Amino acid sequence: METLDATSSASNLQSPSSKTPQPPPSVIRLWRPAAQRNLRNQWSKLASYRQQWTSTASKGRSHATDLVNSYLSQRYMPAMELGVLSDMPNIRKKACMKLLKQQVLLHYVFAFVCMILNFLVSMLL
């Protein structure tokens, strides 16, 4: 009986057409710096987008908090103790109108911040 060593059996299993040609080392050496530079540039962009994301998300949370506080202030305005200010005519009505305007403004700012966040997410994907 004849015995086969591991190298001859492995070479028999691979067909000659399955081998992919390797580029010469000189081509690889030329390609590598460009790929590394591209990776550094993309990493820098990603870091910049991450900073923008953090900043925008923080602004969004702040605006959302302001929006909720404005709504709660308007809702509980009739029960608030205004002290000396309660002597002014229509002070509660004026305060409610101002809070309503603030809510509308904050709503649009919040919507804008959400739009920016969606844009940044789409840039990362």
Short mmCIF file of N, CA and C in Angstrom, two decimals, residues 16-125:
data_model
loop_
_atom_site.label_atom_id
_atom_site.label_comp_id
_atom_site.label_asym_id
_atom_site.label_seq_id
_atom_site.Cartn_x
_atom_site.Cartn_y
_atom_site.Cartn_z
N PRO A 16 -6.10 23.98 -9.60
CA PRO A 16 -5.25 25.10 -10.02
C PRO A 16 -6.05 26.37 -10.28
N SER A 17 -7.33 26.26 -10.63
CA SER A 17 -8.11 27.46 -10.92
C SER A 17 -8.56 28.19 -9.67
N SER A 18 -8.49 27.56 -8.48
CA SER A 18 -8.95 28.21 -7.26
C SER A 18 -7.93 29.16 -6.68
N LYS A 19 -6.71 29.11 -7.16
CA LYS A 19 -5.67 30.01 -6.65
C LYS A 19 -5.87 31.40 -7.25
N THR A 20 -5.88 32.41 -6.37
CA THR A 20 -6.01 33.78 -6.85
C THR A 20 -4.62 34.38 -6.97
N PRO A 21 -4.36 35.11 -8.01
CA PRO A 21 -3.03 35.69 -8.17
C PRO A 21 -2.81 36.79 -7.13
N GLN A 22 -1.69 36.76 -6.49
CA GLN A 22 -1.32 37.78 -5.51
C GLN A 22 -0.61 38.91 -6.24
N PRO A 23 -0.94 40.16 -5.89
CA PRO A 23 -0.21 41.26 -6.52
C PRO A 23 1.23 41.27 -6.02
N PRO A 24 2.11 41.79 -6.80
CA PRO A 24 3.51 41.83 -6.37
C PRO A 24 3.67 42.71 -5.13
N PRO A 25 4.68 42.44 -4.31
CA PRO A 25 4.88 43.22 -3.07
C PRO A 25 5.02 44.72 -3.31
N SER A 26 5.56 45.11 -4.44
CA SER A 26 5.72 46.55 -4.71
C SER A 26 4.37 47.24 -4.81
N VAL A 27 3.37 46.57 -5.38
CA VAL A 27 2.03 47.14 -5.49
C VAL A 27 1.40 47.26 -4.11
N ILE A 28 1.60 46.25 -3.28
CA ILE A 28 1.05 46.29 -1.92
C ILE A 28 1.68 47.43 -1.13
N ARG A 29 2.99 47.61 -1.30
CA ARG A 29 3.66 48.70 -0.58
C ARG A 29 3.14 50.06 -1.01
N LEU A 30 2.81 50.22 -2.28
CA LEU A 30 2.27 51.49 -2.76
C LEU A 30 0.84 51.71 -2.30
N TRP A 31 0.09 50.65 -2.19
CA TRP A 31 -1.33 50.74 -1.82
C TRP A 31 -1.52 51.01 -0.33
N ARG A 32 -0.67 50.44 0.51
CA ARG A 32 -0.85 50.50 1.95
C ARG A 32 -0.87 51.93 2.51
N PRO A 33 0.06 52.83 2.17
CA PRO A 33 0.01 54.19 2.73
C PRO A 33 -1.27 54.94 2.37
N ALA A 34 -1.75 54.73 1.14
CA ALA A 34 -2.99 55.40 0.75
C ALA A 34 -4.17 54.88 1.57
N ALA A 35 -4.19 53.59 1.80
CA ALA A 35 -5.28 53.01 2.61
C ALA A 35 -5.20 53.51 4.05
N GLN A 36 -4.00 53.58 4.59
CA GLN A 36 -3.85 54.07 5.96
C GLN A 36 -4.26 55.54 6.07
N ARG A 37 -3.89 56.34 5.08
CA ARG A 37 -4.27 57.76 5.08
C ARG A 37 -5.79 57.90 4.99
N ASN A 38 -6.41 57.11 4.14
CA ASN A 38 -7.86 57.14 4.00
C ASN A 38 -8.53 56.76 5.32
N LEU A 39 -8.01 55.75 5.98
CA LEU A 39 -8.56 55.32 7.26
C LEU A 39 -8.42 56.42 8.31
N ARG A 40 -7.26 57.09 8.35
CA ARG A 40 -7.08 58.20 9.30
C ARG A 40 -8.07 59.32 9.03
N ASN A 41 -8.25 59.65 7.75
CA ASN A 41 -9.20 60.72 7.39
C ASN A 41 -10.62 60.35 7.80
N GLN A 42 -11.02 59.12 7.53
CA GLN A 42 -12.37 58.70 7.89
C GLN A 42 -12.54 58.67 9.40
N TRP A 43 -11.51 58.25 10.12
CA TRP A 43 -11.58 58.22 11.58
C TRP A 43 -11.72 59.63 12.13
N SER A 44 -11.02 60.58 11.52
CA SER A 44 -11.12 61.97 11.93
C SER A 44 -12.53 62.50 11.70
N LYS A 45 -13.11 62.17 10.54
CA LYS A 45 -14.49 62.58 10.25
C LYS A 45 -15.45 61.99 11.26
N LEU A 46 -15.25 60.72 11.57
CA LEU A 46 -16.13 60.04 12.52
C LEU A 46 -16.04 60.70 13.90
N ALA A 47 -14.84 61.07 14.32
CA ALA A 47 -14.68 61.74 15.61
C ALA A 47 -15.38 63.10 15.60
N SER A 48 -15.28 63.81 14.48
CA SER A 48 -15.96 65.10 14.36
C SER A 48 -17.47 64.94 14.43
N TYR A 49 -18.00 63.94 13.70
CA TYR A 49 -19.44 63.69 13.74
C TYR A 49 -19.90 63.28 15.13
N ARG A 50 -19.06 62.55 15.83
CA ARG A 50 -19.41 62.13 17.20
C ARG A 50 -19.50 63.35 18.12
N GLN A 51 -18.58 64.29 17.97
CA GLN A 51 -18.64 65.51 18.77
C GLN A 51 -19.89 66.31 18.44
N GLN A 52 -20.22 66.41 17.15
CA GLN A 52 -21.44 67.12 16.76
C GLN A 52 -22.67 66.42 17.33
N TRP A 53 -22.66 65.11 17.30
CA TRP A 53 -23.77 64.33 17.83
C TRP A 53 -23.95 64.62 19.32
N THR A 54 -22.86 64.58 20.07
CA THR A 54 -22.92 64.82 21.51
C THR A 54 -23.44 66.22 21.80
N SER A 55 -22.92 67.20 21.09
CA SER A 55 -23.35 68.58 21.29
C SER A 55 -24.82 68.77 20.95
N THR A 56 -25.24 68.22 19.82
CA THR A 56 -26.63 68.38 19.39
C THR A 56 -27.58 67.63 20.31
N ALA A 57 -27.19 66.45 20.75
CA ALA A 57 -28.04 65.69 21.67
C ALA A 57 -28.19 66.43 23.00
N SER A 58 -27.12 67.06 23.46
CA SER A 58 -27.18 67.83 24.70
C SER A 58 -28.12 69.02 24.54
N LYS A 59 -28.02 69.70 23.42
CA LYS A 59 -28.92 70.83 23.16
C LYS A 59 -30.37 70.36 23.07
N GLY A 60 -30.57 69.22 22.44
CA GLY A 60 -31.92 68.66 22.33
C GLY A 60 -32.52 68.35 23.69
N ARG A 61 -31.73 67.74 24.57
CA ARG A 61 -32.21 67.45 25.93
C ARG A 61 -32.53 68.73 26.68
N SER A 62 -31.68 69.73 26.53
CA SER A 62 -31.90 71.01 27.19
C SER A 62 -33.19 71.67 26.71
N HIS A 63 -33.40 71.67 25.39
CA HIS A 63 -34.63 72.26 24.84
C HIS A 63 -35.86 71.47 25.27
N ALA A 64 -35.73 70.16 25.32
CA ALA A 64 -36.87 69.33 25.76
C ALA A 64 -37.22 69.64 27.21
N THR A 65 -36.21 69.81 28.05
CA THR A 65 -36.44 70.17 29.45
C THR A 65 -37.12 71.53 29.55
N ASP A 66 -36.63 72.50 28.78
CA ASP A 66 -37.25 73.83 28.78
C ASP A 66 -38.70 73.77 28.32
N LEU A 67 -38.97 72.94 27.32
CA LEU A 67 -40.33 72.80 26.80
C LEU A 67 -41.26 72.23 27.87
N VAL A 68 -40.81 71.20 28.56
CA VAL A 68 -41.63 70.59 29.61
C VAL A 68 -41.83 71.57 30.76
N ASN A 69 -40.77 72.28 31.16
CA ASN A 69 -40.89 73.25 32.25
C ASN A 69 -41.86 74.37 31.88
N SER A 70 -41.81 74.82 30.65
CA SER A 70 -42.72 75.87 30.20
C SER A 70 -44.17 75.38 30.24
N TYR A 71 -44.39 74.16 29.78
CA TYR A 71 -45.74 73.59 29.81
C TYR A 71 -46.25 73.47 31.24
N LEU A 72 -45.39 72.95 32.12
CA LEU A 72 -45.82 72.78 33.52
C LEU A 72 -46.09 74.13 34.19
N SER A 73 -45.26 75.12 33.89
CA SER A 73 -45.48 76.45 34.47
C SER A 73 -46.82 77.02 34.01
N GLN A 74 -47.13 76.85 32.72
CA GLN A 74 -48.39 77.36 32.20
C GLN A 74 -49.57 76.60 32.82
N ARG A 75 -49.41 75.30 32.95
CA ARG A 75 -50.52 74.48 33.48
C ARG A 75 -50.84 74.85 34.93
N TYR A 76 -49.81 75.09 35.71
CA TYR A 76 -50.04 75.36 37.14
C TYR A 76 -50.04 76.86 37.46
N MET A 77 -50.10 77.71 36.45
CA MET A 77 -50.13 79.16 36.66
C MET A 77 -51.29 79.60 37.54
N PRO A 78 -52.52 79.08 37.37
CA PRO A 78 -53.62 79.56 38.21
C PRO A 78 -53.38 79.32 39.71
N ALA A 79 -52.63 78.28 40.06
CA ALA A 79 -52.41 77.97 41.47
C ALA A 79 -51.14 78.60 42.03
N MET A 80 -50.35 79.26 41.19
CA MET A 80 -49.08 79.83 41.66
C MET A 80 -49.31 81.06 42.52
N GLU A 81 -48.48 81.19 43.52
CA GLU A 81 -48.47 82.40 44.35
C GLU A 81 -47.55 83.40 43.68
N LEU A 82 -48.10 84.53 43.28
CA LEU A 82 -47.31 85.53 42.58
C LEU A 82 -46.86 86.68 43.48
N GLY A 83 -47.32 86.68 44.71
CA GLY A 83 -46.93 87.72 45.65
C GLY A 83 -47.39 89.09 45.18
N VAL A 84 -46.47 90.05 45.17
CA VAL A 84 -46.77 91.43 44.80
C VAL A 84 -47.22 91.53 43.34
N LEU A 85 -46.75 90.62 42.50
CA LEU A 85 -47.10 90.67 41.07
C LEU A 85 -48.59 90.43 40.83
N SER A 86 -49.26 89.80 41.78
CA SER A 86 -50.69 89.51 41.58
C SER A 86 -51.53 90.80 41.53
N ASP A 87 -50.96 91.93 41.97
CA ASP A 87 -51.68 93.20 41.89
C ASP A 87 -51.74 93.74 40.46
N MET A 88 -50.85 93.27 39.60
CA MET A 88 -50.84 93.75 38.22
C MET A 88 -52.03 93.15 37.47
N PRO A 89 -52.72 93.97 36.66
CA PRO A 89 -53.88 93.45 35.93
C PRO A 89 -53.45 92.45 34.84
N ASN A 90 -54.21 91.38 34.74
CA ASN A 90 -54.00 90.35 33.71
C ASN A 90 -52.61 89.72 33.72
N ILE A 91 -51.96 89.70 34.88
CA ILE A 91 -50.59 89.16 34.92
C ILE A 91 -50.56 87.67 34.59
N ARG A 92 -51.55 86.93 35.07
CA ARG A 92 -51.58 85.48 34.80
C ARG A 92 -51.81 85.21 33.31
N LYS A 93 -52.72 85.99 32.72
CA LYS A 93 -53.02 85.81 31.30
C LYS A 93 -51.80 86.13 30.46
N LYS A 94 -51.10 87.22 30.79
CA LYS A 94 -49.91 87.61 30.04
C LYS A 94 -48.80 86.58 30.21
N ALA A 95 -48.66 86.07 31.44
CA ALA A 95 -47.63 85.06 31.69
C ALA A 95 -47.93 83.78 30.91
N CYS A 96 -49.21 83.40 30.88
CA CYS A 96 -49.59 82.20 30.12
C CYS A 96 -49.33 82.38 28.63
N MET A 97 -49.61 83.56 28.11
CA MET A 97 -49.35 83.82 26.69
C MET A 97 -47.84 83.76 26.39
N LYS A 98 -47.05 84.33 27.30
CA LYS A 98 -45.61 84.30 27.10
C LYS A 98 -45.08 82.86 27.16
N LEU A 99 -45.61 82.08 28.09
CA LEU A 99 -45.20 80.68 28.19
C LEU A 99 -45.63 79.89 26.95
N LEU A 100 -46.80 80.21 26.41
CA LEU A 100 -47.26 79.53 25.20
C LEU A 100 -46.34 79.86 24.02
N LYS A 101 -45.96 81.13 23.89
CA LYS A 101 -45.04 81.52 22.81
C LYS A 101 -43.70 80.79 22.97
N GLN A 102 -43.25 80.68 24.22
CA GLN A 102 -42.00 79.99 24.49
C GLN A 102 -42.11 78.51 24.10
N GLN A 103 -43.27 77.91 24.39
CA GLN A 103 -43.47 76.50 24.03
C GLN A 103 -43.43 76.31 22.53
N VAL A 104 -44.08 77.20 21.80
CA VAL A 104 -44.09 77.10 20.34
C VAL A 104 -42.67 77.23 19.79
N LEU A 105 -41.94 78.22 20.28
CA LEU A 105 -40.56 78.41 19.84
C LEU A 105 -39.71 77.18 20.16
N LEU A 106 -39.83 76.69 21.39
CA LEU A 106 -39.04 75.53 21.79
C LEU A 106 -39.44 74.28 21.00
N HIS A 107 -40.71 74.19 20.65
CA HIS A 107 -41.15 73.06 19.85
C HIS A 107 -40.45 73.06 18.49
N TYR A 108 -40.36 74.23 17.86
CA TYR A 108 -39.69 74.32 16.56
C TYR A 108 -38.19 74.07 16.69
N VAL A 109 -37.59 74.59 17.75
CA VAL A 109 -36.16 74.35 17.97
C VAL A 109 -35.92 72.87 18.19
N PHE A 110 -36.78 72.24 18.99
CA PHE A 110 -36.64 70.81 19.26
C PHE A 110 -36.79 70.01 17.97
N ALA A 111 -37.74 70.38 17.13
CA ALA A 111 -37.93 69.69 15.84
C ALA A 111 -36.69 69.87 14.96
N PHE A 112 -36.11 71.05 14.99
CA PHE A 112 -34.90 71.32 14.20
C PHE A 112 -33.73 70.47 14.70
N VAL A 113 -33.58 70.38 16.02
CA VAL A 113 -32.51 69.57 16.60
C VAL A 113 -32.70 68.10 16.22
N CYS A 114 -33.93 67.63 16.24
CA CYS A 114 -34.21 66.24 15.84
C CYS A 114 -33.84 66.02 14.38
N MET A 115 -34.11 67.01 13.55
CA MET A 115 -33.78 66.90 12.14
C MET A 115 -32.26 66.82 11.95
N ILE A 116 -31.52 67.61 12.71
CA ILE A 116 -30.06 67.58 12.63
C ILE A 116 -29.54 66.22 13.10
N LEU A 117 -30.11 65.70 14.18
CA LEU A 117 -29.69 64.39 14.67
C LEU A 117 -29.94 63.31 13.61
N ASN A 118 -31.09 63.36 12.97
CA ASN A 118 -31.38 62.38 11.92
C ASN A 118 -30.40 62.51 10.76
N PHE A 119 -30.03 63.73 10.43
CA PHE A 119 -29.05 63.94 9.37
C PHE A 119 -27.70 63.35 9.75
N LEU A 120 -27.27 63.60 10.99
CA LEU A 120 -25.99 63.07 11.43
C LEU A 120 -25.99 61.54 11.46
N VAL A 121 -27.11 60.97 11.87
CA VAL A 121 -27.21 59.50 11.87
C VAL A 121 -27.10 58.97 10.44
N SER A 122 -27.77 59.64 9.51
CA SER A 122 -27.71 59.18 8.12
C SER A 122 -26.29 59.33 7.55
N MET A 123 -25.53 60.31 8.02
CA MET A 123 -24.15 60.47 7.56
C MET A 123 -23.27 59.34 8.06
N LEU A 124 -23.57 58.82 9.25
CA LEU A 124 -22.76 57.76 9.83
C LEU A 124 -23.07 56.40 9.21
N LEU A 125 -24.27 56.25 8.68
CA LEU A 125 -24.65 54.94 8.12
C LEU A 125 -24.22 54.76 6.70
#
